[in-house]
Coordinates of C-alpha atoms in Angstrom, one line a residue:
X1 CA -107.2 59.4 -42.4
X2 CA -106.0 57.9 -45.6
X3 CA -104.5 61.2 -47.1
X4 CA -103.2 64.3 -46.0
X5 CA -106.4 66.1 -47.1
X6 CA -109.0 64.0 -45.0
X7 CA -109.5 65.6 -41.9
X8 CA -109.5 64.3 -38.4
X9 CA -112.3 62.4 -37.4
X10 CA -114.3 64.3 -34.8
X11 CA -118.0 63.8 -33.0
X12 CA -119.6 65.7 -35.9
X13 CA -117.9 63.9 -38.9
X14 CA -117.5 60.1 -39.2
X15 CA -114.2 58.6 -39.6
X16 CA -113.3 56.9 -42.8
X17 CA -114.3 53.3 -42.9
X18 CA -111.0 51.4 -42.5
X19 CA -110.3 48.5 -45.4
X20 CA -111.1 44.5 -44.1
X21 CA -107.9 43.0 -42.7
X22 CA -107.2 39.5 -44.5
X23 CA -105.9 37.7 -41.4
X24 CA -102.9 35.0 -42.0
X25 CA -101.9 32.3 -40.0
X26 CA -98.2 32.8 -38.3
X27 CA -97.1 30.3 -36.4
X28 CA -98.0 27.5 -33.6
X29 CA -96.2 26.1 -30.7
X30 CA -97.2 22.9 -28.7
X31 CA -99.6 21.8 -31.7
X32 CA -101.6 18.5 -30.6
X33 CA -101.2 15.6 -32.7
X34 CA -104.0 13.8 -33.9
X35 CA -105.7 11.5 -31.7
X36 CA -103.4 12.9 -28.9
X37 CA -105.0 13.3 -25.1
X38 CA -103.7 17.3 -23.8
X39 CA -102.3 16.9 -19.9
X40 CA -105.1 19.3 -18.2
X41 CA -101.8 20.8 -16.5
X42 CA -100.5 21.5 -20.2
X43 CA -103.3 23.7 -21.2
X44 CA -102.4 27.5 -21.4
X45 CA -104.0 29.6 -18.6
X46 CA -102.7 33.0 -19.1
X47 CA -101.3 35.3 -22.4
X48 CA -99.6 38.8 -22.4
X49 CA -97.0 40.9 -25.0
X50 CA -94.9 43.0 -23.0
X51 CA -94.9 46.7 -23.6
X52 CA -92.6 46.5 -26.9
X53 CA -94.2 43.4 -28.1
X54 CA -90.6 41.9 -29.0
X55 CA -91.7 39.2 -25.9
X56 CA -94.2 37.1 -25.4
X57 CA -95.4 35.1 -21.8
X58 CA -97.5 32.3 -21.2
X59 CA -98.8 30.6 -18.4
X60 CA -100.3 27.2 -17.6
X61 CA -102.4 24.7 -15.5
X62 CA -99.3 23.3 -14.4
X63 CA -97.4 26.8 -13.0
X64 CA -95.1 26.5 -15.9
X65 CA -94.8 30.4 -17.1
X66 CA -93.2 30.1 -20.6
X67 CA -91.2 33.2 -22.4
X68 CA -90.9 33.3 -26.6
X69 CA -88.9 36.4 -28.3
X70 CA -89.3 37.5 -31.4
X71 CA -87.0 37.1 -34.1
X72 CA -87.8 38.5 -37.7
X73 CA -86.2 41.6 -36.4
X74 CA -83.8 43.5 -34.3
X75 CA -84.0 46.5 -31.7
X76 CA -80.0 47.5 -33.3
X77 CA -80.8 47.5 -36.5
X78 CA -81.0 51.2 -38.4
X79 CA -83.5 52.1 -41.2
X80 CA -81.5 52.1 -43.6
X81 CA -80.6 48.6 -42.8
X82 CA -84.3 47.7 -42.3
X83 CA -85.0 49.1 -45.6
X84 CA -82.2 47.4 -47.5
X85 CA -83.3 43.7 -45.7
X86 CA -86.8 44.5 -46.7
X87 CA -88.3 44.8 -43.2
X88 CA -91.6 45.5 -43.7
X89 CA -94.5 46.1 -41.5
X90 CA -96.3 42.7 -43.6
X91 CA -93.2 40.4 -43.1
X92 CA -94.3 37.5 -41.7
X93 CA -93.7 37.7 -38.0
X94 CA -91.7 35.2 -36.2
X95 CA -91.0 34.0 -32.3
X96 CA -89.1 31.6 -31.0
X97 CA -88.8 29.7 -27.7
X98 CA -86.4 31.1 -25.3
X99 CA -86.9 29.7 -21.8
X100 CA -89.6 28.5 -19.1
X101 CA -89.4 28.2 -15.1
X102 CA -91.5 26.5 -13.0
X103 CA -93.4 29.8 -11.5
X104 CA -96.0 28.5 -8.4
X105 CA -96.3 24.8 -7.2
X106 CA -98.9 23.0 -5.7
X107 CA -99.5 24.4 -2.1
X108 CA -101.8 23.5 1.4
X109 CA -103.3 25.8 3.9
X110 CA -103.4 23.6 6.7
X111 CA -104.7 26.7 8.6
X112 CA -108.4 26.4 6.1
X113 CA -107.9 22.8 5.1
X114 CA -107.6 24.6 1.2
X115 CA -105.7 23.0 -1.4
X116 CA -104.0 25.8 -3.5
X117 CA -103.4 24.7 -7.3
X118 CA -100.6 26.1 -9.4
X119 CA -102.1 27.3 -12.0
X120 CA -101.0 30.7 -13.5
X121 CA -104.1 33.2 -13.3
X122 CA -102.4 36.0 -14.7
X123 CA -98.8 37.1 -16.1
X124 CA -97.8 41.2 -16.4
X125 CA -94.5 42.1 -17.6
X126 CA -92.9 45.0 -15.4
X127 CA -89.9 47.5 -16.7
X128 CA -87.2 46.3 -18.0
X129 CA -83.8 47.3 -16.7
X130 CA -80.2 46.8 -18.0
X131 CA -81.1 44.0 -20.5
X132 CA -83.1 42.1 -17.9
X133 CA -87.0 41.5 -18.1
X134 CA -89.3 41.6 -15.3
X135 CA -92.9 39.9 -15.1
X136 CA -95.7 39.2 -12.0
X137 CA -97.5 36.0 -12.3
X138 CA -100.0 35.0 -9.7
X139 CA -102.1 31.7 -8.6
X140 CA -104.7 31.8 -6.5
X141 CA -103.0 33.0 -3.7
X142 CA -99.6 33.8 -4.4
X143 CA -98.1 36.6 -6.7
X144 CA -94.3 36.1 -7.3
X145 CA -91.8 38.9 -9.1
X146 CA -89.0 37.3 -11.4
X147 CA -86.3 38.2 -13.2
X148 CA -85.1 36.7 -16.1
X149 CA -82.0 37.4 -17.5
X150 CA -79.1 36.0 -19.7
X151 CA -76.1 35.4 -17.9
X152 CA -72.3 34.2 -19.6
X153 CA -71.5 30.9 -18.7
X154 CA -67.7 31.1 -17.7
X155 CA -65.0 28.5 -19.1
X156 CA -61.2 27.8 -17.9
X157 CA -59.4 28.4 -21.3
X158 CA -56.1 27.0 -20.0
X159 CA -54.3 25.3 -17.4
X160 CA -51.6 26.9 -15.0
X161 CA -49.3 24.6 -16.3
X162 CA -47.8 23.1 -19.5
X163 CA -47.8 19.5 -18.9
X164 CA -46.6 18.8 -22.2
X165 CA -42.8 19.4 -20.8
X166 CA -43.0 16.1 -18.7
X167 CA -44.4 14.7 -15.4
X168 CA -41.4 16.9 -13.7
X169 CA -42.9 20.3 -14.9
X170 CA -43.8 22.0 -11.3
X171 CA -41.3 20.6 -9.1
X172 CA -42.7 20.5 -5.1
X173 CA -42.9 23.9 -3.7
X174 CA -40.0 23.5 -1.3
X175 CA -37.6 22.8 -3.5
X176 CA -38.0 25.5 -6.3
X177 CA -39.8 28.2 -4.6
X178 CA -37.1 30.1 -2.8
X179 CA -32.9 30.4 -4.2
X180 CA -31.1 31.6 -6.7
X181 CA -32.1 30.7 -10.4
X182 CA -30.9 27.1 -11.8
X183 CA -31.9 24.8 -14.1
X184 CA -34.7 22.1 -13.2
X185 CA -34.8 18.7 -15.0
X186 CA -37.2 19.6 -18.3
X187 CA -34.5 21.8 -19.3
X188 CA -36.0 25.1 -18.1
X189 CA -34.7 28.2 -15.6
X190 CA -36.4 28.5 -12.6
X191 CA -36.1 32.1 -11.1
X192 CA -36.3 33.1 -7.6
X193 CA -39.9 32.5 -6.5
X194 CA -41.6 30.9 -10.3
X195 CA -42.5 28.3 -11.5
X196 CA -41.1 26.2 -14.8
X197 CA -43.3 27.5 -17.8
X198 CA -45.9 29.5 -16.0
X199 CA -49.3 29.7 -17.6
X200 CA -51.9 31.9 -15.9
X201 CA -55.4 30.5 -16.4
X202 CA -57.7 32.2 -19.3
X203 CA -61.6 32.8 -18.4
X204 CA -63.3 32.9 -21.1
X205 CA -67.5 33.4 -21.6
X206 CA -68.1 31.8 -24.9
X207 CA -71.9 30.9 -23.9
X208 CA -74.7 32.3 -22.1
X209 CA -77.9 30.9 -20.9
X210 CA -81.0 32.2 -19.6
X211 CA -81.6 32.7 -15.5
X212 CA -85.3 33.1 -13.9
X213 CA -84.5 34.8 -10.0
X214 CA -87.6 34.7 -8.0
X215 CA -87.0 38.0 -6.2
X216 CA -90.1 38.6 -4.0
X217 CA -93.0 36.5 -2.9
X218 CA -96.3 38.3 -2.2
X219 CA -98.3 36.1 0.0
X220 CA -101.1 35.9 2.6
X221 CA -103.0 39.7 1.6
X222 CA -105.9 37.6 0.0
X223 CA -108.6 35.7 1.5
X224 CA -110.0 34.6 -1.7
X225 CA -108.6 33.3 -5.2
X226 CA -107.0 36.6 -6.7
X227 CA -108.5 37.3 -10.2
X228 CA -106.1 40.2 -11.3
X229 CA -103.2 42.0 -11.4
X230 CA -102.1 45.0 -12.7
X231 CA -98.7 47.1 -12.7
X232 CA -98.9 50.8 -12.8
X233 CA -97.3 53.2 -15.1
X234 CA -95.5 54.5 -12.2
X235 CA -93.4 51.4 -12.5
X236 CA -93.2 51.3 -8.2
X237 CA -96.8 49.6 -7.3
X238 CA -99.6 47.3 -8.4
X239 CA -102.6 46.0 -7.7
X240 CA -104.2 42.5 -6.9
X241 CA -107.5 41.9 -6.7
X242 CA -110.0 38.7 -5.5
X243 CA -113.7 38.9 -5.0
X244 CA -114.1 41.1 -2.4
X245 CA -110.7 43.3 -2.3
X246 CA -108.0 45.0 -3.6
X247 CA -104.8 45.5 -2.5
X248 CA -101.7 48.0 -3.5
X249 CA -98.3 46.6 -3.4
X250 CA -94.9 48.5 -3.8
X251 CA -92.4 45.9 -5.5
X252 CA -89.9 46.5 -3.4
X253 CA -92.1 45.5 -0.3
X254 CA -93.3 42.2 0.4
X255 CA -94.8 41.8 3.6
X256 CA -97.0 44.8 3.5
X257 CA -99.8 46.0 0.9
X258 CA -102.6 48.7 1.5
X259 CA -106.5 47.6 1.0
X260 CA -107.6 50.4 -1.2
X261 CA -111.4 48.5 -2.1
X262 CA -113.5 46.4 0.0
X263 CA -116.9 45.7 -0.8
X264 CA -117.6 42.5 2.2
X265 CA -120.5 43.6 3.8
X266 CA -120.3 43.2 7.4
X267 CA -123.1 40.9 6.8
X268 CA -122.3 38.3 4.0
X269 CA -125.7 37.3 3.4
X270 CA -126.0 40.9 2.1
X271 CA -123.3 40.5 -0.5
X272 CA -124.5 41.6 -3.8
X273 CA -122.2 41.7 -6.3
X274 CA -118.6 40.9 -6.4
X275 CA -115.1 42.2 -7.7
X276 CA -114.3 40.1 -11.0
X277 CA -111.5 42.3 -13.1
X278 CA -109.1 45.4 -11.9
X279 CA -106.8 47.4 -14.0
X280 CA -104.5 49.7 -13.8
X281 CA -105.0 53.4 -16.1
X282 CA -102.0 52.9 -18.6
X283 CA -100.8 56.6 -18.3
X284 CA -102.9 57.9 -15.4
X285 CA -100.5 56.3 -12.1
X286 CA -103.8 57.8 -9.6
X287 CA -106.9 56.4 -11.7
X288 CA -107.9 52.2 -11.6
X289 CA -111.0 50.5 -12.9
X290 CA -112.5 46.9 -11.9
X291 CA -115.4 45.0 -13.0
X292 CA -118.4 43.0 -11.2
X293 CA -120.5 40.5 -11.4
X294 CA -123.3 42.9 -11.9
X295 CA -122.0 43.9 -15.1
X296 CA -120.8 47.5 -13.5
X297 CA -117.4 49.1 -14.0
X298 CA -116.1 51.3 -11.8
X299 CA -113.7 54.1 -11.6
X300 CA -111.4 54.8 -8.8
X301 CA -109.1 57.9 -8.1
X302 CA -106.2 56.9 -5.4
X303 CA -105.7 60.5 -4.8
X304 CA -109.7 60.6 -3.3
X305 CA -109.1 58.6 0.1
X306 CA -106.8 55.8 1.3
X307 CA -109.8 53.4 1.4
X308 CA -111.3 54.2 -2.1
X309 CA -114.8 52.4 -1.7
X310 CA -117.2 55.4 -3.0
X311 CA -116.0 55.5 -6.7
X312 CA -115.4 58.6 -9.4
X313 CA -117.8 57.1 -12.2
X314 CA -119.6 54.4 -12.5
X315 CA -120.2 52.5 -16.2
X316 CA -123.2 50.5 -16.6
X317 CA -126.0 49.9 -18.9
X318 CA -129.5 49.1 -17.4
X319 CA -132.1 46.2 -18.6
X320 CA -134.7 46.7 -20.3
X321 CA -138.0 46.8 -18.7
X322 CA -139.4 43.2 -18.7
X323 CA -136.2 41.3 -20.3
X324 CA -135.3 40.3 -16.9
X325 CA -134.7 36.5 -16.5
X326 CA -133.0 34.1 -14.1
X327 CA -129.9 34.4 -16.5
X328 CA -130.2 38.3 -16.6
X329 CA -127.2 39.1 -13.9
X330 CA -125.3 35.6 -14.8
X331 CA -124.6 36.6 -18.2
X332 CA -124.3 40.3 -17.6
X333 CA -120.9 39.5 -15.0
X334 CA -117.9 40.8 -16.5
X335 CA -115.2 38.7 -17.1
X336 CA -112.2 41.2 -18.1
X337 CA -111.7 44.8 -19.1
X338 CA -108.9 46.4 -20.7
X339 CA -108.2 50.1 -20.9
X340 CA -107.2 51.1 -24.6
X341 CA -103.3 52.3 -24.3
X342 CA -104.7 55.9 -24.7
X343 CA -106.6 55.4 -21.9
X344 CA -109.7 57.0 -23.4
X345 CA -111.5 53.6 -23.9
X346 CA -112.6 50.4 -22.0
X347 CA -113.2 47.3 -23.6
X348 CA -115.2 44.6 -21.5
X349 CA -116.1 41.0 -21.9
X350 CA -119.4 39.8 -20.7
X351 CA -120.6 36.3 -20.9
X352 CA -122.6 36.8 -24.3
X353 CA -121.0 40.8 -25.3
X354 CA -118.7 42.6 -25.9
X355 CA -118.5 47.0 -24.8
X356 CA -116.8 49.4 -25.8
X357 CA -117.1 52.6 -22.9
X358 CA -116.1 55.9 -23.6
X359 CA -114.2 57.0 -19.8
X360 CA -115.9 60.6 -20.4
X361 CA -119.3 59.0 -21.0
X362 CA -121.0 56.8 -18.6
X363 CA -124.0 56.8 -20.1
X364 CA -123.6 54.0 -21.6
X365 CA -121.2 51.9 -23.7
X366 CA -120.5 53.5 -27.1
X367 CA -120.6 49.8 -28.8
X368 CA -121.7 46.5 -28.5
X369 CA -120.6 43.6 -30.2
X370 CA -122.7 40.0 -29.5
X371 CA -120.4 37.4 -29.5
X372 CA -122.6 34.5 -29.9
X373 CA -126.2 35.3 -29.9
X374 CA -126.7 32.0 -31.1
X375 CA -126.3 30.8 -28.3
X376 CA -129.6 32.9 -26.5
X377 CA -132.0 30.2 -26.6
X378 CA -129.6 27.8 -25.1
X379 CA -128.8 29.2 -21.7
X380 CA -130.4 27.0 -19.3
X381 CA -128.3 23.9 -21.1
X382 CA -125.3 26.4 -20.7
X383 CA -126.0 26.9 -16.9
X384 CA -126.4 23.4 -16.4
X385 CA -122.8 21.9 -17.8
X386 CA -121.6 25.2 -16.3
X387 CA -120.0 26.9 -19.3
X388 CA -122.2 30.2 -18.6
X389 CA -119.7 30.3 -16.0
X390 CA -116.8 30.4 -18.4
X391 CA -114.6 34.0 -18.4
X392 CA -113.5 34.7 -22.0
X393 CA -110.9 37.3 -22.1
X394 CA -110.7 40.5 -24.6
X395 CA -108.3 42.8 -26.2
X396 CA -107.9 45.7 -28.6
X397 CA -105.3 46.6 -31.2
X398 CA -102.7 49.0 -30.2
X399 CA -104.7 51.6 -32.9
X400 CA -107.8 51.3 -30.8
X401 CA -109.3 50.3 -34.3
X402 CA -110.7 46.7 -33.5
X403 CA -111.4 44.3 -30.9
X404 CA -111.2 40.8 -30.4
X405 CA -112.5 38.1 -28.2
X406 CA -112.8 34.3 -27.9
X407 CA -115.7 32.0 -28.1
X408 CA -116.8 28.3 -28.3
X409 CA -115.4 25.9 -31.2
X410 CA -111.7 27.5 -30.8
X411 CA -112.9 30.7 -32.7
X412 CA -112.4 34.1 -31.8
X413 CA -113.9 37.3 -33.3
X414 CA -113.0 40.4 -34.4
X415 CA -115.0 43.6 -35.0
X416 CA -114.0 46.9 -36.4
X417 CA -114.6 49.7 -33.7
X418 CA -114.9 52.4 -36.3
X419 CA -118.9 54.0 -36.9
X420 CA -121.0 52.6 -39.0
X421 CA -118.3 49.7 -39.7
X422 CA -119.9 46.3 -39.4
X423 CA -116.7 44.4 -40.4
X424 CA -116.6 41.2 -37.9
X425 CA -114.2 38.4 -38.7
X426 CA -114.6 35.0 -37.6
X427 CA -111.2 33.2 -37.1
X428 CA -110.6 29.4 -36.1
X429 CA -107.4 28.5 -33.9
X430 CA -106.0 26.2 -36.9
X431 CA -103.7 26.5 -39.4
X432 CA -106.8 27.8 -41.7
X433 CA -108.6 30.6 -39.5
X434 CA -110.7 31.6 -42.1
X435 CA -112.3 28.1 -43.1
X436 CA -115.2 28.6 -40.8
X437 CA -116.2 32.2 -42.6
X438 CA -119.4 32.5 -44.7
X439 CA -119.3 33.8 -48.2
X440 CA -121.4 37.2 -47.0
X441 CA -120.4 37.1 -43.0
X442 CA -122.9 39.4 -40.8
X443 CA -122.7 40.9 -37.8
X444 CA -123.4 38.1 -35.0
X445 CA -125.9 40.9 -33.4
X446 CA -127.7 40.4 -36.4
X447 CA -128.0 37.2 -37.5
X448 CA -131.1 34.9 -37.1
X449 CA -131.1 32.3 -34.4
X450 CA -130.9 29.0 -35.8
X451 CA -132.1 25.7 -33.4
X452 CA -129.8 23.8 -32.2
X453 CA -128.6 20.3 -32.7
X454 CA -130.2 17.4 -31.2
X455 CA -132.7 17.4 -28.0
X456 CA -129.9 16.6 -25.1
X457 CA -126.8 17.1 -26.7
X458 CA -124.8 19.0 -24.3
X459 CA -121.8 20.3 -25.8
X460 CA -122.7 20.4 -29.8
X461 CA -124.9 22.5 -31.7
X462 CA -125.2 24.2 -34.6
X463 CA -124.3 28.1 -34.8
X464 CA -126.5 31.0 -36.4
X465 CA -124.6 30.4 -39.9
X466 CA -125.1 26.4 -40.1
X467 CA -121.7 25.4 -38.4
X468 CA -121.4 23.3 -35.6
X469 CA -120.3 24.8 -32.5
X470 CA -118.4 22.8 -29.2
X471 CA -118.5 23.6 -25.8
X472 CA -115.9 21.3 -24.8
X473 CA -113.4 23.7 -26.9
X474 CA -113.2 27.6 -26.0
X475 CA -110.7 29.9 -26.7
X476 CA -110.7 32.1 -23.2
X477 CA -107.3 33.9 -23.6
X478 CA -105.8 36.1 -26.2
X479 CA -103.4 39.0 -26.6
X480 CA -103.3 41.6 -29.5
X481 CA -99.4 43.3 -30.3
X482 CA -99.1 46.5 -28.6
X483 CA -98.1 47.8 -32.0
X484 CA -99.0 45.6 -34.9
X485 CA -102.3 43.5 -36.0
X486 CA -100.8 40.6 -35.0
X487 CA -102.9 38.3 -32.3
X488 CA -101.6 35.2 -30.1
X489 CA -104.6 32.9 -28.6
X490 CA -104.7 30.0 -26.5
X491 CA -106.7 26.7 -27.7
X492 CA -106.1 24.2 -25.0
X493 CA -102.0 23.7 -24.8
X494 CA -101.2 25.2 -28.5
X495 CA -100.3 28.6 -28.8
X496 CA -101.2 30.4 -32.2
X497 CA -100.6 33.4 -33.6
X498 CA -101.8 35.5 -36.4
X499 CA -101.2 38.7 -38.6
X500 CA -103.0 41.0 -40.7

């Protein structure tokens, strides 16, 4: 892996251990002040790189989707140009602001008496065409295609006439317009059918600014809040998905989609398990996964049957006998899955793990990573102020080499995917990520459980290596760079980005 010599990893031979990444801080947008209250509809909902990773979106509580580009480089420029300006794959990178719309407002359905909020559940970028970008973002009801584009601003150089001759210049039509030439009062010839001095008007586009187009509005396929979306590879259709069903949509159509999963039980007191996560195979345009609250992922082949309820595999790991509790199937509900861009991998999020499945292994998952075991002993305060309910998102680097994930205090974790690697870092959302690390850090599946804080505190505590940990802050969303170690994560309404 390091040398031409090493051979390639395979199922008999380990790979190489990979060298610890030293993560930096990069940048921060919308940093709170100290002492400063953060509007709930400020706080960052929804994060995702588009395909080349030169583009950042972000959603929020208030329906605001927000777009950053990056800057420290550009798609024109050659090698040998990169080379002589130093690019480098360590330069520090850089985005900047480039434009926000207001995506979904607040709605009513009088119909169920529901109020509809705008917050932005989820943000995909499509393909881009002819300089323009293309992204879904969805509330709870409501997915809506934009188009965001730069477009020239338009500027009269120049008048039609040359008032600087007099107030006689441009003599009234009727006088001037028809006749032989002769001379007009400023001292200049009028010919048959002109004007003293003519000027044509210049048009000139000396600034541009950026447009967002809503282009179609997908509405009314979803009885419950949607959860998901995902855009195929095909670049034609995607997928939205609430508790109980998925739908296909074409982009081009908007008043019509195709139920392709529906697990409500013609009974709902017999409803078991629900739909939590659904994704799109990055390369495969006939293969889709999606998650439960059972902790189960299934895989679904399109070309099978139109209604695609009996799936190809199914991924799950069974409980040990007698470790059953009343927390068991709360904790084991999957929050979010993510299919590594190969396609060979999924990662999923559960409330306490983190699992890596093989797609040609359903065995089981071929790692787990524990988040926050710390925080065992401590699930019936956690089910009582609701946070076992919160749905922390994951992601993998574009190498499939490591995974990351959020947890409590702002902190998120990541773990090196490679065999018989237990590098974990532990990373705060400051300007210092690394201040919270331990001189020795261990796994967090193997650390000792360490009692928490005082008897009835609700949101502190104190974490398996002596720090104090807050429910009150949790960093749920994050995105790694399709191509580079760099990460962007949400804590409350700052955005804030690292590299390695």
């Amino acid at each position: 892996m390091n040398g031409a010599a090493t051979p390639e990893p395979t199922e008999a031979s380990a790979p190489t251990p990979q060298a610890p990444l030293e993560w930096r801080f990069s940048q921060v947008f919308g940093e709170r002040g100290t002492g400063k209250d953060v509007q709930d509809v400020d706080i960052i909902s929804a994060i995702e790189f588009n395909k080349s990773g030169h583009h950042l979106a972000t959603g929020d509580r208030g329906g605001r989707v927000v777009l950053f580009e990056r800057t420290d480089f550009k798609d024109h420029v050659s090698r040998k140009e990169a080379e002589k300006a130093d690019y480098s794959i360590s330069r520090h990178p850089e985005f900047r602001y480039k434009t926000e719309f207001q995506s979904h407002e607040p709605e009513f359905d009088y119909l169920k008496s529901l109020e509809i909020e705008e917050k932005i559940n989820k943000i995909k970028w499509c393909q881009e065409t002819n300089g323009a970008s293309f992204l879904l973002s969805t509330n709870d009801k409501t997915i809506k295609f934009w188009k965001v584009q730069e477009k020239k601003v338009k500027k009269i150089w120049d008048m039609n006439m040359d008032t600087s001759n007099g107030p006689l210049n441009g003599s009234p039509a009727g006088s001037t317009m028809c006749g032989s030439s002769k001379l007009v009062p400023n001292g200049g010839i009028l010919k048959h059918g002109g004007l003293p001095l003519l000027r044509l008007p210049v048009v000139t586009s000396q600034e541009t600014s950026l447009a967002a187009n809503c282009r179609r509005v997908y509405a009314h396929a979803h009885d419950y809040h949607i959860n998901s979306i995902s855009n195929n590879s095909d670049g034609e259709t995607f997928i939205s998905a609430d508790d109980l069903r998925i739908n296909l949509w074409n982009l081009e159509i908007s008043n019509q989609s195709f139920n392709i999963v529906d697990v409500k039980p013609t009974n709902m007191e017999d409803l078991t398990e629900v739909i939590t996560c659904a994704e799109f195979h990055p390369s495969h345009c006939n293969t889709l996964a999606y998650s439960s609250s059972k902790g189960s992922i299934r895989l679904v082949d399109l070309r099978q049957s139109a209604l695609c309820d009996t799936h190809s595999k199914l991924f799950e790991q069974h409980e040990a006998p007698g470790s059953r509790s009343f927390f068991t199937e709360i904790i084991a509900s999957i929050s979010d899955i993510k299919f590594s861009i190969d396609g060979r991998h999924i990662l999923s999020r559960d409330y306490m793990t983190l699992k890596l499945w093989d797609v040609n292994m359903n065995s089981g998952p071929v790692a787990t990573f524990q988040v926050h075991e710390y925080l065992r002993p401590k699930l019936c305060d956690l089910y009582e102020n609701d946070s076992i309910f919160d749905k922390f998102e994951c992601c993998q680097s574009g190498d499939g080499l490591r995974v990351a994930t959020g947890s409590y205090s702002n902190i998120f974790r990541v773990f090196n995917c490679s065999a018989g690697d237990d590098e974990v870092t532990t990373l705060e959302a400051t300007r210092s990520p690394t201040r919270r690390q331990t001189q020795n850090p261990a796994r967090p599946m193997r650390s000792t459980i360490t009692r928490g804080g005082r008897r009835g505190a609700e949101n502190t505590g104190i974490d398996a290596n002596g720090n104090t940990y807050d429910l009150s802050t949790k960093l749920l969303h994050l995105a790694w760079h399709p191509t580079e170690n760099l990460i962007a994560c949400a804590a409350a309404n700052s955005l804030y980005m690292y590299y390695a």
